[in-house]
């Protein structure tokens, strides 16, 4: 089973190829370039480096949201284009679930935090058992105080990760009542390898879709859409 995975849902752009339990290649960049500049060149480099025949992959996995609206659209368009061109199924991985999967096997609860602006986070809460990942709180867009309240109610240690950690760290340190820690640099951002690994689980469960079926899950309206609705209400 060979999975090509893409993640451009946040600040990081990442491409990976996983075959069964082997990570064949991963190219991850967290730098000041747009995903439209990086994603396809990264994919092309991986194809060259591991002499990958794209017809030989079984499915294309993509971080399907929430996250950056522009980043999600770029990842979605790339995955759909490859799906149509190669006639391969897509596997849509919830972005926050994929981020949590970086810490597979962690004994503590895992809380990904992506900065959603306006004091909100794209987040969720996860645990791991011998059977795999357990979703304790499904991915959502909520105020940081809400997810910290849920964490305090669980009365278990928690590990935070994601680009929202620097944004919300002071709040966490002041308000989190359970033991907490922060994931190290090599595990604290989106990685396409984690998306691919979780996609293997989805594939075996039959959770696949045609390229035509795929649409990103934004969880909330874009800022432009919110502003348009606000203007329309004022005009009523």
PDB file of C-alpha atoms in Angstrom:
ATOM      1  CA  UNK A   1       0.000   0.000   0.000  1.00  0.00           C
ATOM      2  CA  UNK A   2       1.585   3.261  -1.156  1.00  0.00           C
ATOM      3  CA  UNK A   3       0.168   6.648  -0.150  1.00  0.00           C
ATOM      4  CA  UNK A   4       1.175  10.088  -1.411  1.00  0.00           C
ATOM      5  CA  UNK A   5       0.263  12.758   1.161  1.00  0.00           C
ATOM      6  CA  UNK A   6       0.026  16.546   1.001  1.00  0.00           C
ATOM      7  CA  UNK A   7      -0.403  19.063   3.801  1.00  0.00           C
ATOM      8  CA  UNK A   8      -0.597  22.795   3.091  1.00  0.00           C
ATOM      9  CA  UNK A   9      -3.227  23.573   5.710  1.00  0.00           C
ATOM     10  CA  UNK A  10      -1.060  25.856   7.830  1.00  0.00           C
ATOM     11  CA  UNK A  11       2.281  27.651   7.796  1.00  0.00           C
ATOM     12  CA  UNK A  12       4.090  24.434   6.850  1.00  0.00           C
ATOM     13  CA  UNK A  13       4.109  22.864   3.403  1.00  0.00           C
ATOM     14  CA  UNK A  14       4.747  19.127   3.461  1.00  0.00           C
ATOM     15  CA  UNK A  15       4.771  16.231   1.001  1.00  0.00           C
ATOM     16  CA  UNK A  16       5.415  12.585   1.881  1.00  0.00           C
ATOM     17  CA  UNK A  17       5.235   9.071   0.480  1.00  0.00           C
ATOM     18  CA  UNK A  18       4.557   6.137   2.790  1.00  0.00           C
ATOM     19  CA  UNK A  19       4.554   2.494   1.716  1.00  0.00           C
ATOM     20  CA  UNK A  20       3.003   0.224   4.343  1.00  0.00           C
ATOM     21  CA  UNK A  21       5.073   0.873   7.498  1.00  0.00           C
ATOM     22  CA  UNK A  22       7.931   2.604   5.666  1.00  0.00           C
ATOM     23  CA  UNK A  23       8.353   6.348   5.162  1.00  0.00           C
ATOM     24  CA  UNK A  24       9.997   6.552   1.749  1.00  0.00           C
ATOM     25  CA  UNK A  25      10.314  10.327   1.569  1.00  0.00           C
ATOM     26  CA  UNK A  26       9.201  13.501   3.283  1.00  0.00           C
ATOM     27  CA  UNK A  27       9.836  17.110   2.263  1.00  0.00           C
ATOM     28  CA  UNK A  28       8.685  19.704   4.791  1.00  0.00           C
ATOM     29  CA  UNK A  29       9.293  23.450   4.660  1.00  0.00           C
ATOM     30  CA  UNK A  30       8.322  26.081   7.224  1.00  0.00           C
ATOM     31  CA  UNK A  31       9.490  29.290   5.599  1.00  0.00           C
ATOM     32  CA  UNK A  32       8.230  32.585   4.172  1.00  0.00           C
ATOM     33  CA  UNK A  33       7.082  31.259   0.818  1.00  0.00           C
ATOM     34  CA  UNK A  34       3.580  30.635  -0.442  1.00  0.00           C
ATOM     35  CA  UNK A  35       2.398  27.077  -0.841  1.00  0.00           C
ATOM     36  CA  UNK A  36       1.752  27.796  -4.515  1.00  0.00           C
ATOM     37  CA  UNK A  37       5.516  28.325  -4.825  1.00  0.00           C
ATOM     38  CA  UNK A  38       6.575  25.259  -2.867  1.00  0.00           C
ATOM     39  CA  UNK A  39       4.117  22.365  -2.980  1.00  0.00           C
ATOM     40  CA  UNK A  40       4.493  21.178  -6.591  1.00  0.00           C
ATOM     41  CA  UNK A  41       8.297  21.678  -6.698  1.00  0.00           C
ATOM     42  CA  UNK A  42       8.558  19.661  -3.471  1.00  0.00           C
ATOM     43  CA  UNK A  43       6.449  16.896  -4.978  1.00  0.00           C
ATOM     44  CA  UNK A  44       8.558  16.928  -8.132  1.00  0.00           C
ATOM     45  CA  UNK A  45      11.752  16.639  -6.075  1.00  0.00           C
ATOM     46  CA  UNK A  46      10.423  13.645  -4.142  1.00  0.00           C
ATOM     47  CA  UNK A  47       9.345  11.942  -7.384  1.00  0.00           C
ATOM     48  CA  UNK A  48      12.882  12.360  -8.721  1.00  0.00           C
ATOM     49  CA  UNK A  49      14.713  11.388  -5.532  1.00  0.00           C
ATOM     50  CA  UNK A  50      12.896   8.081  -4.985  1.00  0.00           C
ATOM     51  CA  UNK A  51      12.206   7.418  -8.677  1.00  0.00           C
ATOM     52  CA  UNK A  52       8.497   7.346  -7.929  1.00  0.00           C
ATOM     53  CA  UNK A  53       6.059   6.216 -10.605  1.00  0.00           C
ATOM     54  CA  UNK A  54       2.940   8.160  -9.674  1.00  0.00           C
ATOM     55  CA  UNK A  55       0.794   5.530 -11.375  1.00  0.00           C
ATOM     56  CA  UNK A  56       2.083   3.113  -8.749  1.00  0.00           C
ATOM     57  CA  UNK A  57       0.525   4.895  -5.780  1.00  0.00           C
ATOM     58  CA  UNK A  58      -2.729   3.558  -4.338  1.00  0.00           C
ATOM     59  CA  UNK A  59      -4.230   6.808  -3.068  1.00  0.00           C
ATOM     60  CA  UNK A  60      -3.604  10.501  -2.471  1.00  0.00           C
ATOM     61  CA  UNK A  61      -4.076  11.794   1.064  1.00  0.00           C
ATOM     62  CA  UNK A  62      -4.616  15.460   1.816  1.00  0.00           C
ATOM     63  CA  UNK A  63      -5.069  17.481   4.990  1.00  0.00           C
ATOM     64  CA  UNK A  64      -8.630  18.563   4.337  1.00  0.00           C
ATOM     65  CA  UNK A  65      -9.161  21.307   6.887  1.00  0.00           C
ATOM     66  CA  UNK A  66      -9.534  23.296   8.917  1.00  0.00           C
ATOM     67  CA  UNK A  67      -6.672  25.703   8.408  1.00  0.00           C
ATOM     68  CA  UNK A  68      -5.523  28.483   6.144  1.00  0.00           C
ATOM     69  CA  UNK A  69      -8.209  29.054   3.508  1.00  0.00           C
ATOM     70  CA  UNK A  70      -5.648  29.690   0.778  1.00  0.00           C
ATOM     71  CA  UNK A  71      -3.448  26.795   1.877  1.00  0.00           C
ATOM     72  CA  UNK A  72      -6.384  24.382   1.971  1.00  0.00           C
ATOM     73  CA  UNK A  73      -7.477  25.416  -1.518  1.00  0.00           C
ATOM     74  CA  UNK A  74      -3.965  24.874  -2.891  1.00  0.00           C
ATOM     75  CA  UNK A  75      -3.688  21.441  -1.274  1.00  0.00           C
ATOM     76  CA  UNK A  76      -7.182  20.488  -2.360  1.00  0.00           C
ATOM     77  CA  UNK A  77      -6.653  21.606  -5.959  1.00  0.00           C
ATOM     78  CA  UNK A  78      -3.340  19.725  -6.127  1.00  0.00           C
ATOM     79  CA  UNK A  79      -4.830  16.528  -4.702  1.00  0.00           C
ATOM     80  CA  UNK A  80      -7.900  16.714  -6.941  1.00  0.00           C
ATOM     81  CA  UNK A  81      -5.759  17.358 -10.014  1.00  0.00           C
ATOM     82  CA  UNK A  82      -3.578  14.353  -9.249  1.00  0.00           C
ATOM     83  CA  UNK A  83      -6.636  12.237  -8.482  1.00  0.00           C
ATOM     84  CA  UNK A  84      -8.244  13.058 -11.816  1.00  0.00           C
ATOM     85  CA  UNK A  85      -5.017  12.701 -13.804  1.00  0.00           C
ATOM     86  CA  UNK A  86      -3.962   9.401 -12.218  1.00  0.00           C
ATOM     87  CA  UNK A  87      -7.485   8.027 -11.633  1.00  0.00           C
ATOM     88  CA  UNK A  88      -6.680   7.447  -7.962  1.00  0.00           C
ATOM     89  CA  UNK A  89      -8.914   7.843  -4.888  1.00  0.00           C
ATOM     90  CA  UNK A  90      -8.445  10.622  -2.375  1.00  0.00           C
ATOM     91  CA  UNK A  91      -8.308  10.265   1.400  1.00  0.00           C
ATOM     92  CA  UNK A  92      -9.323  13.381   3.276  1.00  0.00           C
ATOM     93  CA  UNK A  93      -7.666  13.639   6.687  1.00  0.00           C
ATOM     94  CA  UNK A  94      -9.013  16.167   9.204  1.00  0.00           C
ATOM     95  CA  UNK A  95      -6.132  18.592   9.698  1.00  0.00           C
ATOM     96  CA  UNK A  96      -6.252  18.572  13.496  1.00  0.00           C
ATOM     97  CA  UNK A  97      -6.422  14.760  13.586  1.00  0.00           C
ATOM     98  CA  UNK A  98      -3.363  14.560  11.340  1.00  0.00           C
ATOM     99  CA  UNK A  99      -1.483  16.978  13.570  1.00  0.00           C
ATOM    100  CA  UNK A 100      -2.349  14.925  16.662  1.00  0.00           C
ATOM    101  CA  UNK A 101      -1.125  11.767  14.913  1.00  0.00           C
ATOM    102  CA  UNK A 102       2.423  13.182  15.124  1.00  0.00           C
ATOM    103  CA  UNK A 103       2.356  12.086  18.761  1.00  0.00           C
ATOM    104  CA  UNK A 104       1.009   8.570  18.177  1.00  0.00           C
ATOM    105  CA  UNK A 105       1.390   6.436  21.289  1.00  0.00           C
ATOM    106  CA  UNK A 106       1.647   9.364  23.699  1.00  0.00           C
ATOM    107  CA  UNK A 107       0.286   8.417  27.128  1.00  0.00           C
ATOM    108  CA  UNK A 108      -0.930  11.952  27.836  1.00  0.00           C
ATOM    109  CA  UNK A 109      -3.812  13.659  26.087  1.00  0.00           C
ATOM    110  CA  UNK A 110      -2.814  15.475  22.912  1.00  0.00           C
ATOM    111  CA  UNK A 111      -4.155  18.946  22.104  1.00  0.00           C
ATOM    112  CA  UNK A 112      -3.255  20.434  18.710  1.00  0.00           C
ATOM    113  CA  UNK A 113      -3.633  24.209  18.487  1.00  0.00           C
ATOM    114  CA  UNK A 114      -3.751  26.071  15.189  1.00  0.00           C
ATOM    115  CA  UNK A 115      -4.104  29.846  15.326  1.00  0.00           C
ATOM    116  CA  UNK A 116      -7.524  30.692  13.856  1.00  0.00           C
ATOM    117  CA  UNK A 117      -7.166  34.401  14.727  1.00  0.00           C
ATOM    118  CA  UNK A 118      -9.615  36.487  16.779  1.00  0.00           C
ATOM    119  CA  UNK A 119      -8.517  34.587  19.957  1.00  0.00           C
ATOM    120  CA  UNK A 120      -9.803  31.327  18.476  1.00  0.00           C
ATOM    121  CA  UNK A 121      -8.032  28.057  17.760  1.00  0.00           C
ATOM    122  CA  UNK A 122      -8.637  25.146  15.455  1.00  0.00           C
ATOM    123  CA  UNK A 123      -8.236  22.404  17.983  1.00  0.00           C
ATOM    124  CA  UNK A 124      -9.408  19.077  19.365  1.00  0.00           C
ATOM    125  CA  UNK A 125      -8.425  16.591  22.022  1.00  0.00           C
ATOM    126  CA  UNK A 126      -7.021  13.108  21.463  1.00  0.00           C
ATOM    127  CA  UNK A 127      -5.791  10.055  23.309  1.00  0.00           C
ATOM    128  CA  UNK A 128      -3.994   6.904  22.212  1.00  0.00           C
ATOM    129  CA  UNK A 129      -4.745   3.305  23.133  1.00  0.00           C
ATOM    130  CA  UNK A 130      -3.351   0.011  21.822  1.00  0.00           C
ATOM    131  CA  UNK A 131      -6.214   0.124  19.298  1.00  0.00           C
ATOM    132  CA  UNK A 132      -5.090   3.470  17.891  1.00  0.00           C
ATOM    133  CA  UNK A 133      -6.083   7.109  18.151  1.00  0.00           C
ATOM    134  CA  UNK A 134      -9.173   8.041  20.157  1.00  0.00           C
ATOM    135  CA  UNK A 135     -10.951  11.328  19.450  1.00  0.00           C
ATOM    136  CA  UNK A 136     -11.941  12.830  22.813  1.00  0.00           C
ATOM    137  CA  UNK A 137     -13.074  16.172  21.390  1.00  0.00           C
ATOM    138  CA  UNK A 138     -13.611  16.394  17.621  1.00  0.00           C
ATOM    139  CA  UNK A 139     -11.790  19.126  15.717  1.00  0.00           C
ATOM    140  CA  UNK A 140     -13.488  22.471  16.152  1.00  0.00           C
ATOM    141  CA  UNK A 141     -12.996  26.238  16.010  1.00  0.00           C
ATOM    142  CA  UNK A 142     -13.382  27.601  19.543  1.00  0.00           C
ATOM    143  CA  UNK A 143     -11.978  30.188  21.894  1.00  0.00           C
ATOM    144  CA  UNK A 144      -8.829  29.114  23.704  1.00  0.00           C
ATOM    145  CA  UNK A 145     -10.618  29.377  27.044  1.00  0.00           C
ATOM    146  CA  UNK A 146     -13.179  26.770  25.928  1.00  0.00           C
ATOM    147  CA  UNK A 147     -10.670  24.062  25.017  1.00  0.00           C
ATOM    148  CA  UNK A 148      -8.618  24.741  28.163  1.00  0.00           C
ATOM    149  CA  UNK A 149     -11.818  24.372  30.191  1.00  0.00           C
ATOM    150  CA  UNK A 150     -12.455  20.975  28.614  1.00  0.00           C
ATOM    151  CA  UNK A 151      -8.862  19.924  29.283  1.00  0.00           C
ATOM    152  CA  UNK A 152      -9.143  20.934  32.947  1.00  0.00           C
ATOM    153  CA  UNK A 153     -12.326  18.872  33.179  1.00  0.00           C
ATOM    154  CA  UNK A 154     -10.519  15.731  31.967  1.00  0.00           C
ATOM    155  CA  UNK A 155      -8.024  15.810  34.853  1.00  0.00           C
ATOM    156  CA  UNK A 156      -5.254  14.201  32.770  1.00  0.00           C
ATOM    157  CA  UNK A 157      -1.834  15.478  31.666  1.00  0.00           C
ATOM    158  CA  UNK A 158      -1.802  17.044  28.202  1.00  0.00           C
ATOM    159  CA  UNK A 159       0.727  17.802  25.460  1.00  0.00           C
ATOM    160  CA  UNK A 160       0.193  20.844  23.226  1.00  0.00           C
ATOM    161  CA  UNK A 161       1.481  21.230  19.673  1.00  0.00           C
ATOM    162  CA  UNK A 162       0.837  23.334  16.591  1.00  0.00           C
ATOM    163  CA  UNK A 163       1.446  26.865  15.366  1.00  0.00           C
ATOM    164  CA  UNK A 164      -1.052  28.131  17.950  1.00  0.00           C
ATOM    165  CA  UNK A 165       1.238  27.247  20.852  1.00  0.00           C
ATOM    166  CA  UNK A 166       3.315  30.475  20.683  1.00  0.00           C
ATOM    167  CA  UNK A 167       0.095  32.489  20.379  1.00  0.00           C
ATOM    168  CA  UNK A 168      -1.666  30.894  23.341  1.00  0.00           C
ATOM    169  CA  UNK A 169       1.257  29.791  25.492  1.00  0.00           C
ATOM    170  CA  UNK A 170       0.879  32.529  28.108  1.00  0.00           C
ATOM    171  CA  UNK A 171      -2.832  31.754  28.481  1.00  0.00           C
ATOM    172  CA  UNK A 172      -2.084  28.044  28.807  1.00  0.00           C
ATOM    173  CA  UNK A 173       0.552  28.627  31.476  1.00  0.00           C
ATOM    174  CA  UNK A 174      -1.819  30.818  33.474  1.00  0.00           C
ATOM    175  CA  UNK A 175      -5.018  28.787  33.113  1.00  0.00           C
ATOM    176  CA  UNK A 176      -4.254  25.112  32.502  1.00  0.00           C
ATOM    177  CA  UNK A 177      -4.855  23.279  35.807  1.00  0.00           C
ATOM    178  CA  UNK A 178      -3.531  19.848  34.781  1.00  0.00           C
ATOM    179  CA  UNK A 179       0.128  18.930  34.130  1.00  0.00           C
ATOM    180  CA  UNK A 180       1.072  20.075  30.622  1.00  0.00           C
ATOM    181  CA  UNK A 181       4.002  20.094  28.222  1.00  0.00           C
ATOM    182  CA  UNK A 182       4.797  21.228  24.701  1.00  0.00           C
ATOM    183  CA  UNK A 183       5.885  18.969  21.844  1.00  0.00           C
ATOM    184  CA  UNK A 184       9.487  19.431  20.592  1.00  0.00           C
ATOM    185  CA  UNK A 185      10.374  21.104  17.302  1.00  0.00           C
ATOM    186  CA  UNK A 186      10.493  17.966  15.166  1.00  0.00           C
ATOM    187  CA  UNK A 187       6.916  17.023  16.105  1.00  0.00           C
ATOM    188  CA  UNK A 188       5.075  20.285  16.731  1.00  0.00           C
ATOM    189  CA  UNK A 189       3.911  21.263  13.227  1.00  0.00           C
ATOM    190  CA  UNK A 190       1.998  19.594  10.401  1.00  0.00           C
ATOM    191  CA  UNK A 191       3.801  16.713   8.700  1.00  0.00           C
ATOM    192  CA  UNK A 192       2.611  14.945   5.585  1.00  0.00           C
ATOM    193  CA  UNK A 193       4.120  11.713   6.941  1.00  0.00           C
ATOM    194  CA  UNK A 194       1.561  11.749   9.762  1.00  0.00           C
ATOM    195  CA  UNK A 195      -1.208  12.466   7.249  1.00  0.00           C
ATOM    196  CA  UNK A 196      -0.040   9.505   5.154  1.00  0.00           C
ATOM    197  CA  UNK A 197       0.193   7.164   8.141  1.00  0.00           C
ATOM    198  CA  UNK A 198      -3.328   8.043   9.273  1.00  0.00           C
ATOM    199  CA  UNK A 199      -4.511   7.702   5.671  1.00  0.00           C
ATOM    200  CA  UNK A 200      -3.384   4.072   5.692  1.00  0.00           C
ATOM    201  CA  UNK A 201      -5.816   3.495   8.559  1.00  0.00           C
ATOM    202  CA  UNK A 202      -8.587   5.298   6.666  1.00  0.00           C
ATOM    203  CA  UNK A 203      -7.896   3.315   3.503  1.00  0.00           C
ATOM    204  CA  UNK A 204      -8.240   0.004   5.311  1.00  0.00           C
ATOM    205  CA  UNK A 205     -11.528   1.245   6.741  1.00  0.00           C
ATOM    206  CA  UNK A 206     -12.789   2.141   3.268  1.00  0.00           C
ATOM    207  CA  UNK A 207     -12.846   5.878   4.016  1.00  0.00           C
ATOM    208  CA  UNK A 208     -11.909   7.049   0.541  1.00  0.00           C
ATOM    209  CA  UNK A 209     -13.518   9.377  -1.993  1.00  0.00           C
ATOM    210  CA  UNK A 210     -13.360  10.250  -5.671  1.00  0.00           C
ATOM    211  CA  UNK A 211     -11.524  13.403  -6.643  1.00  0.00           C
ATOM    212  CA  UNK A 212     -14.825  14.966  -7.668  1.00  0.00           C
ATOM    213  CA  UNK A 213     -16.251  14.427  -4.169  1.00  0.00           C
ATOM    214  CA  UNK A 214     -13.462  16.189  -2.313  1.00  0.00           C
ATOM    215  CA  UNK A 215     -14.021  19.636  -0.818  1.00  0.00           C
ATOM    216  CA  UNK A 216     -12.055  21.204   2.046  1.00  0.00           C
ATOM    217  CA  UNK A 217     -13.664  21.465   5.471  1.00  0.00           C
ATOM    218  CA  UNK A 218     -13.126  25.075   6.527  1.00  0.00           C
ATOM    219  CA  UNK A 219     -15.170  24.798   9.764  1.00  0.00           C
ATOM    220  CA  UNK A 220     -16.010  28.483   9.584  1.00  0.00           C
ATOM    221  CA  UNK A 221     -16.485  31.288   7.043  1.00  0.00           C
ATOM    222  CA  UNK A 222     -13.482  33.157   5.681  1.00  0.00           C
ATOM    223  CA  UNK A 223     -12.842  36.721   6.854  1.00  0.00           C
ATOM    224  CA  UNK A 224     -13.958  38.077   3.478  1.00  0.00           C
ATOM    225  CA  UNK A 225     -17.233  36.146   3.721  1.00  0.00           C
ATOM    226  CA  UNK A 226     -17.807  37.311   7.297  1.00  0.00           C
ATOM    227  CA  UNK A 227     -17.224  40.928   6.255  1.00  0.00           C
ATOM    228  CA  UNK A 228     -19.601  40.571   3.301  1.00  0.00           C
ATOM    229  CA  UNK A 229     -22.356  39.178   5.540  1.00  0.00           C
ATOM    230  CA  UNK A 230     -21.785  41.970   8.082  1.00  0.00           C
ATOM    231  CA  UNK A 231     -22.100  44.619   5.330  1.00  0.00           C
ATOM    232  CA  UNK A 232     -25.277  43.020   4.028  1.00  0.00           C
ATOM    233  CA  UNK A 233     -26.803  43.062   7.525  1.00  0.00           C
ATOM    234  CA  UNK A 234     -25.938  46.760   7.908  1.00  0.00           C
ATOM    235  CA  UNK A 235     -27.633  47.462   4.587  1.00  0.00           C
ATOM    236  CA  UNK A 236     -30.890  45.813   5.611  1.00  0.00           C
TER     237      UNK A 236
END
